[in-house]
Coordinates of C-alpha atoms in Angstrom, one line a residue:
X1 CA -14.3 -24.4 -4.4
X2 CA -17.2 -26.4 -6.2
X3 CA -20.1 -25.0 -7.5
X4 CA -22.0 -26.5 -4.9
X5 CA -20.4 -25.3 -2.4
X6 CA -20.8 -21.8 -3.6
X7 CA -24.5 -22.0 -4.5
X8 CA -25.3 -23.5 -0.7
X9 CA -23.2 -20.6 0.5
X10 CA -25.1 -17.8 -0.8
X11 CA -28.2 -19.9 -0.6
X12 CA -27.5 -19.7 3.5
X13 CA -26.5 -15.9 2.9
X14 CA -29.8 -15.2 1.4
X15 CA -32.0 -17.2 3.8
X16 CA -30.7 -16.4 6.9
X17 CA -30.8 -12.6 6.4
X18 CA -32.0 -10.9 9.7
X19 CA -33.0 -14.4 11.4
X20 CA -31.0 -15.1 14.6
X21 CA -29.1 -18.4 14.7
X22 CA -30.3 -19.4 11.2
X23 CA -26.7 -19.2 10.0
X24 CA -26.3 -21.8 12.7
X25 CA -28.8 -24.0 12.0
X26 CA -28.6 -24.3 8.2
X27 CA -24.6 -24.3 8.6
X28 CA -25.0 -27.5 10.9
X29 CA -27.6 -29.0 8.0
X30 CA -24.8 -28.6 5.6
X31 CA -21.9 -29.8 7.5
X32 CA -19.7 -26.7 7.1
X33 CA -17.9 -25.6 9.5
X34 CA -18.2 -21.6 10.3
X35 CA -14.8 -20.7 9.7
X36 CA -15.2 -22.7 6.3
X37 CA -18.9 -20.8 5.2
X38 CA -17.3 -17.0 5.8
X39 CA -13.9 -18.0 4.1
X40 CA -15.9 -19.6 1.3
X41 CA -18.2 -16.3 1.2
X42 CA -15.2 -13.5 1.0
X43 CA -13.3 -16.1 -1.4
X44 CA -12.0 -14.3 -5.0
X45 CA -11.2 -16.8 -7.9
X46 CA -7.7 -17.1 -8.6
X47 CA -5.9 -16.2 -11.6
X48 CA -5.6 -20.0 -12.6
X49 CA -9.3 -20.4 -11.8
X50 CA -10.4 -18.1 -14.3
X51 CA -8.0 -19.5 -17.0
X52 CA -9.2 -22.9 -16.2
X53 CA -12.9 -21.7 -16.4
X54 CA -12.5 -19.9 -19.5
X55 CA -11.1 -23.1 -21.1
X56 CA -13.6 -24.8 -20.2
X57 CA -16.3 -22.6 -21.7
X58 CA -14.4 -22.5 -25.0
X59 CA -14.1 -26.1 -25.2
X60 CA -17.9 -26.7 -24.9
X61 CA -18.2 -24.1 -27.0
X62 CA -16.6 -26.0 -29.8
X63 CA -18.6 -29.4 -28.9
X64 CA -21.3 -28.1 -29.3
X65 CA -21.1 -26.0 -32.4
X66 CA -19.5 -29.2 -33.6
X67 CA -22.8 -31.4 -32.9
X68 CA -20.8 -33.2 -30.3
X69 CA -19.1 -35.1 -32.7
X70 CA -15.5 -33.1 -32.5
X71 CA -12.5 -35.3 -31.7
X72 CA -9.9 -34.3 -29.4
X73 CA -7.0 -33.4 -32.4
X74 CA -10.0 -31.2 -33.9
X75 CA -10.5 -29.5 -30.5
X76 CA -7.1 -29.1 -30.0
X77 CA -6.8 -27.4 -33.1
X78 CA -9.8 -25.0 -32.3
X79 CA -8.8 -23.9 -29.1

């Protein structure tokens, strides 16, 4: 799931606390589908997610304690 997606999800959690049909309403704005929004909202990262995430972190971490001017063989070498 993209970032996106998660932030409009809880953005449409938050909003339409206690407001009938506003889960409707914003969900139509959107273009997600109901089933899509709650299975998005109860949705745990998976194992390979967080690996994938924490690479990621690491790598900019390196880039930019590096001045952006690392080359991939460098980065390889750091991670």
């Amino acid at each position: 799931m993209s970032k996106q997606h998660r932030l409009s999800y809880f953005a449409i959690n938050e909003v339409s606390q206690g407001k009938r049909g506003a889960i409707s309403t914003l969900l139509a704005v959107v273009g997600v589908s109901r089933q899509a929004y709650y299975k998005g909202l109860n949705r745990e990262e998976t194992a390979w997610e967080a690996r994938n995430r924490q690479l990621k972190e690491r790598t900019q971490y390196w880039f930019d304690f590096h001045h952006q001017g690392i080359g991939a063989g460098n980065l390889l070498l750091n991670l």
